[in-house]
PDB file of C-alpha atoms in Angstrom:
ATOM      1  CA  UNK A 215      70.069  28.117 -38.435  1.00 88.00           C
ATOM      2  CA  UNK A 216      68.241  28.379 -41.518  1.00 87.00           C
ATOM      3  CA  UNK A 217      70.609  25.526 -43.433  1.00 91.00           C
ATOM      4  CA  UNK A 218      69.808  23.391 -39.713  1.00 92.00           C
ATOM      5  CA  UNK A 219      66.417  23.259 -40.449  1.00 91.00           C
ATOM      6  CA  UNK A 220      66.521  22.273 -44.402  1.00 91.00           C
ATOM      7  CA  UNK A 221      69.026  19.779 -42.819  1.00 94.00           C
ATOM      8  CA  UNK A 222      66.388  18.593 -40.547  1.00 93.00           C
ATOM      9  CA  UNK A 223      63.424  18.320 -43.039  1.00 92.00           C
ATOM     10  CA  UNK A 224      65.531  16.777 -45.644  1.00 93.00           C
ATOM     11  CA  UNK A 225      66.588  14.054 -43.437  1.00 94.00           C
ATOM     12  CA  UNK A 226      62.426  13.290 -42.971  1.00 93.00           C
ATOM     13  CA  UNK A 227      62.086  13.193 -46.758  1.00 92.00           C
ATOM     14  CA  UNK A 228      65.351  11.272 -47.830  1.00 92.00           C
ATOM     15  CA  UNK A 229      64.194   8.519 -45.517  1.00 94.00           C
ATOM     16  CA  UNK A 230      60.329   8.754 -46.385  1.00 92.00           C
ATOM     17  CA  UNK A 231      61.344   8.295 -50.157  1.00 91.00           C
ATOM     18  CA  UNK A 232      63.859   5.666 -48.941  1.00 93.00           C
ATOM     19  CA  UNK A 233      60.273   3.526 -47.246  1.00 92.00           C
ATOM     20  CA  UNK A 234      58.474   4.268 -51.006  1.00 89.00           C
ATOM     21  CA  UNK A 235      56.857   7.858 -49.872  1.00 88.00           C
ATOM     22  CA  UNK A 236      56.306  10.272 -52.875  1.00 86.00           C
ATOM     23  CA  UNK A 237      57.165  14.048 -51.344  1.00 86.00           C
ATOM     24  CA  UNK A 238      55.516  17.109 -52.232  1.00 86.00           C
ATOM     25  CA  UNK A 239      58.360  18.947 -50.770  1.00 83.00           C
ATOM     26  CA  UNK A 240      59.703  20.953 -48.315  1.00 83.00           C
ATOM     27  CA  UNK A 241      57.886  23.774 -46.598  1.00 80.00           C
ATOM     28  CA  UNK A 242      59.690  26.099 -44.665  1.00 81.00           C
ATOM     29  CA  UNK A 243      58.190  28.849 -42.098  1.00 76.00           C
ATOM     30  CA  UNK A 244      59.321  31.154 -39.842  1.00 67.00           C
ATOM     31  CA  UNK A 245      59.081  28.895 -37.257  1.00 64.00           C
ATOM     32  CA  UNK A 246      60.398  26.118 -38.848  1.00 76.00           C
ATOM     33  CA  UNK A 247      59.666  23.682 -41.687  1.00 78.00           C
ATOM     34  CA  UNK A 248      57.623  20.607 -42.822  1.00 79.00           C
ATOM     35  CA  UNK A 249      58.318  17.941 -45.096  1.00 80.00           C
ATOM     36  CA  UNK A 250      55.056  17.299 -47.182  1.00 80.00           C
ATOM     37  CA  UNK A 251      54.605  13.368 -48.036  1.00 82.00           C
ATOM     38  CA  UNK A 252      51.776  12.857 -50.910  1.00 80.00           C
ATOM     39  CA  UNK A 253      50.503   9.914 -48.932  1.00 79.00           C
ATOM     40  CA  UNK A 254      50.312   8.936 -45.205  1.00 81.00           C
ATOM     41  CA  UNK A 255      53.017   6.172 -44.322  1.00 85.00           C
ATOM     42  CA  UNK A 256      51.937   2.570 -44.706  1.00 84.00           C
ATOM     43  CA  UNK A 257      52.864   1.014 -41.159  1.00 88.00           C
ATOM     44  CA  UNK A 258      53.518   3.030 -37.682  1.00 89.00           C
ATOM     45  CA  UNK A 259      57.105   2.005 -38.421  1.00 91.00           C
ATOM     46  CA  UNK A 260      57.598   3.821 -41.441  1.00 92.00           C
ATOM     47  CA  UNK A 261      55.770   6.848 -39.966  1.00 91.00           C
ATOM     48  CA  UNK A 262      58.213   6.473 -36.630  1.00 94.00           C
ATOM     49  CA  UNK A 263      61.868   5.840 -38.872  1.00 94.00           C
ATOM     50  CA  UNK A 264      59.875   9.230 -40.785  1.00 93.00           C
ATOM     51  CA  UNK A 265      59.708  11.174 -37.908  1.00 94.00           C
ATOM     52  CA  UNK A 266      62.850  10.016 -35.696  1.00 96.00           C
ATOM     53  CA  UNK A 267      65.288  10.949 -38.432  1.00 96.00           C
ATOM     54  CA  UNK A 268      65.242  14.972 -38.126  1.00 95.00           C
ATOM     55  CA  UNK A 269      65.888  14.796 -34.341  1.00 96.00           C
ATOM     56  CA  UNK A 270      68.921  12.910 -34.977  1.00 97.00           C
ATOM     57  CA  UNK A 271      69.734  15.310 -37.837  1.00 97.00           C
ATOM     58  CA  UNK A 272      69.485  17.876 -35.490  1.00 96.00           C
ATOM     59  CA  UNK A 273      71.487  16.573 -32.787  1.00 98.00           C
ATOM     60  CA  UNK A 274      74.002  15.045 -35.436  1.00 98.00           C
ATOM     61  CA  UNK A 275      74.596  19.116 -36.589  1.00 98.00           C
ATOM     62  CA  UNK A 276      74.432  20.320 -32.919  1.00 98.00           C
ATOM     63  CA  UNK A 277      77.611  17.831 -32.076  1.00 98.00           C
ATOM     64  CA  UNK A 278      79.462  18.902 -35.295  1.00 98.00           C
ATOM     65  CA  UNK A 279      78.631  22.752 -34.020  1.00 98.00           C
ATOM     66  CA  UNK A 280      80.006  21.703 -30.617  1.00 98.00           C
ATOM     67  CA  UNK A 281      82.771  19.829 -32.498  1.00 97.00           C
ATOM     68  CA  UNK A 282      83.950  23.102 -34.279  1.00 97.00           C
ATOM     69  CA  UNK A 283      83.778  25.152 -31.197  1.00 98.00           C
ATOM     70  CA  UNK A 284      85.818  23.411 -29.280  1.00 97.00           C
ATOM     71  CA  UNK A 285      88.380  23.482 -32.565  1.00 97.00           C
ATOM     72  CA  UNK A 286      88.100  26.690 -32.765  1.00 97.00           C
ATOM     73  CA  UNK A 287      88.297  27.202 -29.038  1.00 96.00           C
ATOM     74  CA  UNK A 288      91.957  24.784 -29.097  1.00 96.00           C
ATOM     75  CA  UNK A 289      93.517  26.759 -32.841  1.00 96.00           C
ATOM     76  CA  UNK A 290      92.352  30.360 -31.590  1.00 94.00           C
ATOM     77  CA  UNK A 291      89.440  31.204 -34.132  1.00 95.00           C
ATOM     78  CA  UNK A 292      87.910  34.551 -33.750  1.00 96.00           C
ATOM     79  CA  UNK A 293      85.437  34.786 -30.813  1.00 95.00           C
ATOM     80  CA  UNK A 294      82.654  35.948 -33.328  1.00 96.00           C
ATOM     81  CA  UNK A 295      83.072  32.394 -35.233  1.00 96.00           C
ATOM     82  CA  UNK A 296      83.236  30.481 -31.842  1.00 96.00           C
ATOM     83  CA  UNK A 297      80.132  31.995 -30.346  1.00 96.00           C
ATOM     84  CA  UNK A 298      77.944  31.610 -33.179  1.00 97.00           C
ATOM     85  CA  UNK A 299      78.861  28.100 -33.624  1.00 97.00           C
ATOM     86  CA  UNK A 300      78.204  27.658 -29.879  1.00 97.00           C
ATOM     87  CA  UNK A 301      74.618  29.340 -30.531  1.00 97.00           C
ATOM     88  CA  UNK A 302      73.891  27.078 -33.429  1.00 96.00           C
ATOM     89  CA  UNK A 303      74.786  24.079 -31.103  1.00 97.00           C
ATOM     90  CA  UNK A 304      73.177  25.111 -28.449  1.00 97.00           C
ATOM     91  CA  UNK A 305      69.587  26.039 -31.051  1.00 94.00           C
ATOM     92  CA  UNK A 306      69.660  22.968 -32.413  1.00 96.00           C
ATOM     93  CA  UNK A 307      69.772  21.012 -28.929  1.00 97.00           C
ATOM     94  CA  UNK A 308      66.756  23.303 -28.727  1.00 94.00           C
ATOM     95  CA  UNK A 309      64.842  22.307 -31.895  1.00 92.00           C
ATOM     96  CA  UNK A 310      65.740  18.752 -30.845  1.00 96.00           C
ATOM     97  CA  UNK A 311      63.920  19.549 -27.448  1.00 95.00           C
ATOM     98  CA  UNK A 312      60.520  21.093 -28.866  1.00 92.00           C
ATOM     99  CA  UNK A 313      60.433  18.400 -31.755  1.00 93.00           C
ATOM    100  CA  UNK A 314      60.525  15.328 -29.737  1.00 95.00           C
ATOM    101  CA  UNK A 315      57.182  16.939 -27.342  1.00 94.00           C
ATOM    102  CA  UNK A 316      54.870  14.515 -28.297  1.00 93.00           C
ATOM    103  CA  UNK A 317      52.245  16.775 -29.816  1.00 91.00           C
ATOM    104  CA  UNK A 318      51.366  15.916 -33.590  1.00 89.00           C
ATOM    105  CA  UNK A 319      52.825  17.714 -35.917  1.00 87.00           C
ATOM    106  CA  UNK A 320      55.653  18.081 -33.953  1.00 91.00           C
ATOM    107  CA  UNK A 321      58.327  14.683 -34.635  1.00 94.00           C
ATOM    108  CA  UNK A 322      57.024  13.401 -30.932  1.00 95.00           C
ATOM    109  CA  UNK A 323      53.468  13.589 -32.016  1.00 94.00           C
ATOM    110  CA  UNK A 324      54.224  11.558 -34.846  1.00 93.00           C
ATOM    111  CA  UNK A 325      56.052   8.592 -32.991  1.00 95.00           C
ATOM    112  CA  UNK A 326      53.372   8.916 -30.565  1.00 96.00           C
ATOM    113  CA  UNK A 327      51.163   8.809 -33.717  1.00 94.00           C
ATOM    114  CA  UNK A 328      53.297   5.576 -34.914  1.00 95.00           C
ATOM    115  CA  UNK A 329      52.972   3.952 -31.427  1.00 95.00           C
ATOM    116  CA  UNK A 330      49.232   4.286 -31.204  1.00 96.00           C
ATOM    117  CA  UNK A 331      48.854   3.004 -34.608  1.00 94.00           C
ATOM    118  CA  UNK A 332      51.290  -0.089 -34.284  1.00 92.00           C
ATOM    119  CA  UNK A 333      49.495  -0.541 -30.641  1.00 93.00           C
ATOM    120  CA  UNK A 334      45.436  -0.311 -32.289  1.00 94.00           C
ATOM    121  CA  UNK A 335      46.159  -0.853 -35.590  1.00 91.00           C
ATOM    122  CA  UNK A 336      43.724   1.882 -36.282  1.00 92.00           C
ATOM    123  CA  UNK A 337      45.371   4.757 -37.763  1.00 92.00           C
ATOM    124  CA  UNK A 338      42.482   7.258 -37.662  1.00 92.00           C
ATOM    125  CA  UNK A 339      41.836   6.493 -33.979  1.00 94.00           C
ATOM    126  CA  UNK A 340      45.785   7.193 -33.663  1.00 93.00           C
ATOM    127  CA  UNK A 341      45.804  10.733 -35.613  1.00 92.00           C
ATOM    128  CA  UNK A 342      42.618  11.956 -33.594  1.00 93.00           C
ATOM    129  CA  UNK A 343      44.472  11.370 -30.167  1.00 95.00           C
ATOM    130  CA  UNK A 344      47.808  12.387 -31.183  1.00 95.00           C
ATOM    131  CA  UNK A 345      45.793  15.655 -33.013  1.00 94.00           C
ATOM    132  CA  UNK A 346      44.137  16.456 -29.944  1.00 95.00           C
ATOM    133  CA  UNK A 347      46.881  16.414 -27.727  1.00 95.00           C
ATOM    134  CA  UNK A 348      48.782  18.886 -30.710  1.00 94.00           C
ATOM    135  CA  UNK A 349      46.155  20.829 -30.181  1.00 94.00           C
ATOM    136  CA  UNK A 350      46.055  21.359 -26.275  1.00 96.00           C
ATOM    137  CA  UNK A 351      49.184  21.664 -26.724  1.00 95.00           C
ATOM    138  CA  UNK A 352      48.889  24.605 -29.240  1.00 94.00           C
ATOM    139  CA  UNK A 353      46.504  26.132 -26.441  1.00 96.00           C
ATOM    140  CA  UNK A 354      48.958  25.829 -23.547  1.00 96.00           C
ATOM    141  CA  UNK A 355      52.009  27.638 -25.771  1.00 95.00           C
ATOM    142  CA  UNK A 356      48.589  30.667 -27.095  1.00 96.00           C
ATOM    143  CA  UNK A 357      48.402  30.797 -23.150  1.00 96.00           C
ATOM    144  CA  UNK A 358      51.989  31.031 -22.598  1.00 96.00           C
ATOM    145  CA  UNK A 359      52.615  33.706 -24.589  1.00 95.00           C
ATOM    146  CA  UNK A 360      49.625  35.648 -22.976  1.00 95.00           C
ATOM    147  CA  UNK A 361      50.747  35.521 -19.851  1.00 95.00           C
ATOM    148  CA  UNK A 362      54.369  36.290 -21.155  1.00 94.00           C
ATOM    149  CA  UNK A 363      52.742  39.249 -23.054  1.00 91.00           C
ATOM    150  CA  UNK A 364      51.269  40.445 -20.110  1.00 92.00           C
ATOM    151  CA  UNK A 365      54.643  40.552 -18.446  1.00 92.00           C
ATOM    152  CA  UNK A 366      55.711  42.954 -20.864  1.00 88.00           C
ATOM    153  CA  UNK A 367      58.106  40.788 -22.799  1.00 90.00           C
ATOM    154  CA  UNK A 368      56.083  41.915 -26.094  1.00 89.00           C
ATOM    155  CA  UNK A 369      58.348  39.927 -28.742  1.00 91.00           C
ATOM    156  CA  UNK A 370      58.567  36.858 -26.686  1.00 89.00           C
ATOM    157  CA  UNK A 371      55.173  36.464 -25.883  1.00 92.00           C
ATOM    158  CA  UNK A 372      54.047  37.155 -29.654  1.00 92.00           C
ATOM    159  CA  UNK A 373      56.473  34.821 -30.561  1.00 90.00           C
ATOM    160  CA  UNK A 374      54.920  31.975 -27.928  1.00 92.00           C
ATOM    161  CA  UNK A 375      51.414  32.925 -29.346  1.00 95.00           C
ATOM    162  CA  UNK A 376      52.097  32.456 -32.818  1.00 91.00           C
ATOM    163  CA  UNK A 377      54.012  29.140 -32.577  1.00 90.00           C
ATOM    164  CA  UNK A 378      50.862  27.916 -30.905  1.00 93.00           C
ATOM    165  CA  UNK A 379      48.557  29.655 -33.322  1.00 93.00           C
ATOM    166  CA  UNK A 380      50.598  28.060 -35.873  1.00 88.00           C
ATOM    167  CA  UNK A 381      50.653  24.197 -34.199  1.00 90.00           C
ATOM    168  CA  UNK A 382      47.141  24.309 -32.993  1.00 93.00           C
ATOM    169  CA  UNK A 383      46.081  25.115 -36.668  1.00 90.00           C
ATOM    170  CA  UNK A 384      48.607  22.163 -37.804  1.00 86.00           C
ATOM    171  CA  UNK A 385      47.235  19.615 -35.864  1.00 90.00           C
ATOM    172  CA  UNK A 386      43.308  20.035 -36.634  1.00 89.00           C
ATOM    173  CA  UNK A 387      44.329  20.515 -39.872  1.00 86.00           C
ATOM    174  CA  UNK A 388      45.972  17.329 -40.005  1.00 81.00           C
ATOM    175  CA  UNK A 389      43.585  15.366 -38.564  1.00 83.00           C
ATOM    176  CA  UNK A 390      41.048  17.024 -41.032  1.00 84.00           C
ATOM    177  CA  UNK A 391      43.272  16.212 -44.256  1.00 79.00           C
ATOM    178  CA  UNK A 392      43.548  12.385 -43.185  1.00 76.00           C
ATOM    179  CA  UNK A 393      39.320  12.555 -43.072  1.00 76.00           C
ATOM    180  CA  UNK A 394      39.219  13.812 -46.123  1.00 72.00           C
TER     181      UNK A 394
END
């Protein structure tokens, strides 16, 4: 899972450098990673190719998980070897899933970034709505796990919590960097 995600954010900075975008690096948390570009991109396509290229990663390593399975389901591999390449299949369909919501940071937010931008031509305009909508959508998944919590599915609710703590902070923060 871990190798998925490096996967993933490499894919966003091979074709960022490929468009002319010095990277930072690569950041990775627990609940995933980020790809950190020096500079924002220069059109809304650049930003969109950017951001649409770890989804595709992702599902690209989800069919070659699938791909394996099945192998091993058709040569008789061990049933340990089959099921986790079934899980990281089926987890990376799931990444896919969450990226593509179109809440900035997340992949979606930044092709729905890319489209306002393309559509105003106003960049800033394009990061505060696509920020704000990151950040509501931060809220919902701090709700989520509160109400999950409350159900007494401790770890899962923490876990819904945090990734919200963790995008809400993400999106104001990006908004606030591109201010600055």
């Amino acid at each position: 899972l871990f190798a998925s995600i490096v996967l993933h954010e490499l894919a966003h900075a091979l074709m960022a450098r490929r468009h002319g975008l010095p990277m930072k690096g690569i950041t990775l948390f627990i609940f995933g990673g980020v790809a950190e570009m020096e500079a924002e991109p220069r059109s809304g396509k650049v930003e969109s190719l950017t951001a649409v290229v770890g989804p595709i990663a992702s599902v690209a390593i989800a069919l070659a998980c699938f791909g394996l399975y099945w192998a091993g389901l058709q040569w008789g591999w061990p049933t340990a070897v089959n099921g986790v390449l079934n899980y990281l299949g089926l987890i990376n369909l799931v990444l896919v899933a969450f990226n593509v919501i179109p809440a900035f940071p997340l992949d979606g937010g930044r092709i729905l970034r890319a489209a306002l931008w393309g559509w105003t031509g106003n960049l800033h305009w394009a990061t505060r709505v696509s920020a704000a909508i990151g950040s509501a959508f931060g809220l919902l998944l701090i709700i989520l796990g509160c109400l999950v919590f409350t159900t007494g599915a401790f770890i899962g609710g923490l876990w819904w919590f945090l990734i919200g703590m963790f995008l809400r902070s993400a999106a104001q923060m990006s908004y606030q960097q591109l201010l600055v």
